[in-house]
Amino acid sequence: MNSDNLKLVFAGDFCPSFRFEETLSKEFSFAPAILNHINAADVSFVNLECVITDRTSPILKNGPNIKAGPNTLETLGCFDVACLANNHIFDYGLTGLNDTIEAAKNIGLDVVGCRSDKYEQSVYSTSIKGLNLKVFNFCEEEFNTDIFGASIIDPVSNYNLISKSINGDEFVVAILHCGNEYSKVPAPPIRDYCHFLIDIG
């Protein structure tokens, strides 16, 4: 397996809500230099940290419940995969999660890092340039449920998922959404968890 020529792009924390929603509801595109960088990738990923739904019943939680309308998602059509394992993807419950997945799929955007009653998207798999690429996406539990929501950081369940999903001939990536906001370095438990992921492949 030779991954030297594989080009992956990872973009973080795209939230088409609040004052950005009106802008993104109109004709909008990334700057050409950014768009060229995304399009040059073999596979491109973006963290979608916002529920895409018209629902008006948020879950009870600490912190803001964030959502945006489906017409804001067209901007992400240049990406291949939306990472949904984050602390806002369950802000409007199971219905909001399903709406988000369906909105993504409607514009040809695959998703990873979540589980609902309609979709199991715990791992993204593709074959490209002779490589079998598998990508996992996990986040801290926060306000997700034990059954539905984001794929949460849990060493036991993560080990079981990864070990049954790979057989040794894949190029494997784990994308994490976690940590204390505004901290420049990861906390020791997160560093330990990252070493654990490396150790299990």
Short mmCIF file of C-alpha atoms in Angstrom, two decimals:
data_model
loop_
_atom_site.label_atom_id
_atom_site.label_comp_id
_atom_site.label_asym_id
_atom_site.label_seq_id
_atom_site.Cartn_x
_atom_site.Cartn_y
_atom_site.Cartn_z
CA MET A 1 0.00 0.00 0.00
CA ASN A 2 1.42 3.36 -1.05
CA SER A 3 -0.37 6.45 0.18
CA ASP A 4 2.27 8.94 -0.99
CA ASN A 5 0.09 10.24 -3.82
CA LEU A 6 -3.17 10.34 -1.87
CA LYS A 7 -4.43 13.89 -1.31
CA LEU A 8 -6.94 14.47 1.49
CA VAL A 9 -8.42 17.77 2.66
CA PHE A 10 -9.92 18.25 6.12
CA ALA A 11 -11.87 21.43 6.91
CA GLY A 12 -13.18 22.22 10.36
CA ASP A 13 -16.32 23.61 11.94
CA PHE A 14 -18.52 24.88 9.12
CA CYS A 15 -21.65 26.41 10.68
CA PRO A 16 -23.99 28.12 8.18
CA SER A 17 -26.12 29.65 10.93
CA PHE A 18 -26.72 32.97 12.66
CA ARG A 19 -25.62 35.94 10.53
CA PHE A 20 -24.10 33.62 7.89
CA GLU A 21 -27.39 31.94 7.01
CA GLU A 22 -28.71 34.80 4.88
CA THR A 23 -25.40 35.04 3.00
CA LEU A 24 -25.26 31.32 2.33
CA SER A 25 -28.90 31.21 1.26
CA LYS A 26 -27.92 33.33 -1.73
CA GLU A 27 -25.43 32.50 -4.45
CA PHE A 28 -22.14 32.02 -2.61
CA SER A 29 -18.85 30.27 -3.25
CA PHE A 30 -15.53 29.87 -1.51
CA ALA A 31 -12.64 32.01 -2.72
CA PRO A 32 -11.03 30.50 -5.86
CA ALA A 33 -7.78 29.62 -4.07
CA ILE A 34 -9.68 27.69 -1.39
CA LEU A 35 -11.97 26.05 -3.91
CA ASN A 36 -9.01 24.94 -6.03
CA HIS A 37 -7.43 23.37 -2.96
CA ILE A 38 -10.62 21.45 -2.15
CA ASN A 39 -11.13 20.30 -5.74
CA ALA A 40 -7.51 19.10 -6.00
CA ALA A 41 -8.07 16.58 -3.21
CA ASP A 42 -8.87 12.93 -3.90
CA VAL A 43 -11.31 13.08 -0.99
CA SER A 44 -12.33 16.18 0.96
CA PHE A 45 -13.95 16.31 4.41
CA VAL A 46 -15.67 19.11 6.29
CA ASN A 47 -17.05 19.19 9.82
CA LEU A 48 -20.68 20.29 9.57
CA GLU A 49 -21.30 21.69 13.06
CA CYS A 50 -24.91 22.62 12.58
CA VAL A 51 -28.22 20.80 12.20
CA ILE A 52 -29.78 21.32 8.76
CA THR A 53 -33.50 21.36 9.42
CA ASP A 54 -36.67 23.43 9.48
CA ARG A 55 -37.73 21.86 12.80
CA THR A 56 -38.49 24.19 15.69
CA SER A 57 -38.22 21.82 18.68
CA PRO A 58 -34.67 21.75 20.07
CA ILE A 59 -33.46 19.38 22.75
CA LEU A 60 -32.87 20.63 26.29
CA LYS A 61 -29.15 21.29 26.79
CA ASN A 62 -26.57 23.72 28.08
CA GLY A 63 -25.35 26.08 25.40
CA PRO A 64 -26.94 27.10 22.11
CA ASN A 65 -29.02 24.86 19.85
CA ILE A 66 -27.74 25.56 16.36
CA LYS A 67 -29.53 24.94 13.08
CA ALA A 68 -29.76 26.30 9.55
CA GLY A 69 -32.14 25.85 6.63
CA PRO A 70 -31.51 23.30 3.84
CA ASN A 71 -30.82 26.08 1.31
CA THR A 72 -27.54 26.87 3.10
CA LEU A 73 -25.94 23.52 2.32
CA GLU A 74 -25.28 24.01 -1.39
CA THR A 75 -22.02 25.76 -0.48
CA LEU A 76 -20.62 22.42 0.70
CA GLY A 77 -21.27 20.69 -2.62
CA CYS A 78 -17.56 20.99 -3.42
CA PHE A 79 -16.73 18.60 -0.55
CA ASP A 80 -17.11 14.81 -0.64
CA VAL A 81 -17.89 13.99 2.99
CA ALA A 82 -19.50 15.84 5.90
CA CYS A 83 -18.26 14.84 9.36
CA LEU A 84 -21.20 14.88 11.77
CA ALA A 85 -19.56 13.74 15.02
CA ASN A 86 -19.71 16.99 16.95
CA ASN A 87 -21.49 18.58 19.89
CA HIS A 88 -24.29 20.20 17.88
CA ILE A 89 -25.47 17.51 15.46
CA PHE A 90 -28.15 16.29 17.89
CA ASP A 91 -29.40 19.77 18.88
CA TYR A 92 -32.77 19.06 17.28
CA GLY A 93 -32.95 15.42 18.24
CA LEU A 94 -33.34 12.41 16.03
CA THR A 95 -35.57 14.18 13.52
CA GLY A 96 -33.06 16.97 13.07
CA LEU A 97 -30.25 14.45 12.58
CA ASN A 98 -32.21 12.59 9.92
CA ASP A 99 -33.04 15.89 8.20
CA THR A 100 -29.34 16.79 8.18
CA ILE A 101 -28.26 13.47 6.68
CA GLU A 102 -30.96 13.63 4.02
CA ALA A 103 -30.08 17.24 3.14
CA ALA A 104 -26.44 16.22 2.72
CA LYS A 105 -27.29 13.23 0.56
CA ASN A 106 -29.58 15.39 -1.59
CA ILE A 107 -26.55 17.40 -2.75
CA GLY A 108 -24.34 14.32 -3.16
CA LEU A 109 -22.49 14.76 0.13
CA ASP A 110 -21.64 11.58 2.02
CA VAL A 111 -21.63 11.68 5.82
CA VAL A 112 -19.67 9.97 8.57
CA GLY A 113 -19.68 9.92 12.35
CA CYS A 114 -23.34 9.46 13.26
CA ARG A 115 -26.09 6.94 13.79
CA SER A 116 -29.86 7.39 13.50
CA ASP A 117 -32.86 5.12 13.18
CA LYS A 118 -32.56 5.44 9.39
CA TYR A 119 -28.82 5.60 8.80
CA GLU A 120 -25.66 3.92 10.10
CA GLN A 121 -22.77 6.15 9.09
CA SER A 122 -20.06 5.21 11.58
CA VAL A 123 -17.35 4.70 8.96
CA TYR A 124 -16.67 6.16 5.53
CA SER A 125 -15.14 3.73 3.03
CA THR A 126 -13.89 4.24 -0.50
CA SER A 127 -11.27 2.86 -2.87
CA ILE A 128 -9.06 5.37 -4.65
CA LYS A 129 -5.68 5.17 -6.38
CA GLY A 130 -5.45 1.51 -5.48
CA LEU A 131 -5.99 2.22 -1.78
CA ASN A 132 -8.81 1.21 0.49
CA LEU A 133 -9.51 4.33 2.54
CA LYS A 134 -11.49 4.08 5.77
CA VAL A 135 -12.30 7.13 7.87
CA PHE A 136 -13.76 7.15 11.37
CA ASN A 137 -15.20 10.22 13.08
CA PHE A 138 -15.74 10.53 16.85
CA CYS A 139 -16.58 13.28 19.33
CA GLU A 140 -17.19 13.74 23.04
CA GLU A 141 -20.61 12.53 24.19
CA GLU A 142 -22.10 15.79 25.48
CA PHE A 143 -25.79 15.79 24.52
CA ASN A 144 -25.93 12.83 22.17
CA THR A 145 -27.76 9.70 23.31
CA ASP A 146 -26.34 6.24 23.89
CA ILE A 147 -28.18 4.99 20.79
CA PHE A 148 -28.59 7.86 18.32
CA GLY A 149 -26.58 10.94 17.49
CA ALA A 150 -22.86 11.41 16.93
CA SER A 151 -20.35 8.57 17.11
CA ILE A 152 -18.91 9.24 20.54
CA ILE A 153 -15.43 8.80 21.95
CA ASP A 154 -15.48 5.55 23.88
CA PRO A 155 -12.39 3.32 23.81
CA VAL A 156 -14.35 0.05 24.04
CA SER A 157 -16.93 0.75 21.34
CA ASN A 158 -14.35 2.52 19.15
CA TYR A 159 -12.02 -0.46 19.40
CA ASN A 160 -14.82 -2.86 18.47
CA LEU A 161 -15.88 -0.73 15.49
CA ILE A 162 -12.37 -0.20 14.15
CA SER A 163 -11.21 -3.79 14.66
CA LYS A 164 -14.21 -5.23 12.83
CA SER A 165 -14.03 -2.65 10.03
CA ILE A 166 -10.39 -3.05 8.98
CA ASN A 167 -8.28 -6.05 8.05
CA GLY A 168 -4.85 -4.48 7.66
CA ASP A 169 -4.76 -3.43 4.00
CA GLU A 170 -6.50 -0.06 4.45
CA PHE A 171 -5.30 3.50 4.86
CA VAL A 172 -7.11 4.46 8.06
CA VAL A 173 -7.88 7.93 9.40
CA ALA A 174 -9.64 8.94 12.62
CA ILE A 175 -11.12 12.45 12.84
CA LEU A 176 -11.81 13.74 16.34
CA HIS A 177 -13.97 16.65 17.49
CA CYS A 178 -13.15 17.26 21.12
CA GLY A 179 -11.22 19.30 23.66
CA ASN A 180 -11.58 22.55 25.52
CA GLU A 181 -12.41 25.60 23.44
CA TYR A 182 -9.60 28.13 23.03
CA SER A 183 -7.04 25.72 24.47
CA LYS A 184 -3.92 25.55 22.32
CA VAL A 185 -3.00 22.00 23.35
CA PRO A 186 -5.07 18.84 23.86
CA ALA A 187 -5.75 17.66 27.39
CA PRO A 188 -3.79 14.60 28.60
CA PRO A 189 -6.83 12.24 28.32
CA ILE A 190 -7.27 13.25 24.68
CA ARG A 191 -3.58 12.69 23.96
CA ASP A 192 -3.85 9.25 25.60
CA TYR A 193 -6.91 8.45 23.50
CA CYS A 194 -5.10 9.46 20.31
CA HIS A 195 -2.20 7.15 21.18
CA PHE A 196 -4.77 4.43 21.79
CA LEU A 197 -6.22 4.94 18.29
CA ILE A 198 -2.74 4.69 16.80
CA ASP A 199 -2.07 1.49 18.73
CA ILE A 200 -5.23 -0.20 17.42
CA GLY A 201 -4.43 0.72 13.83
#
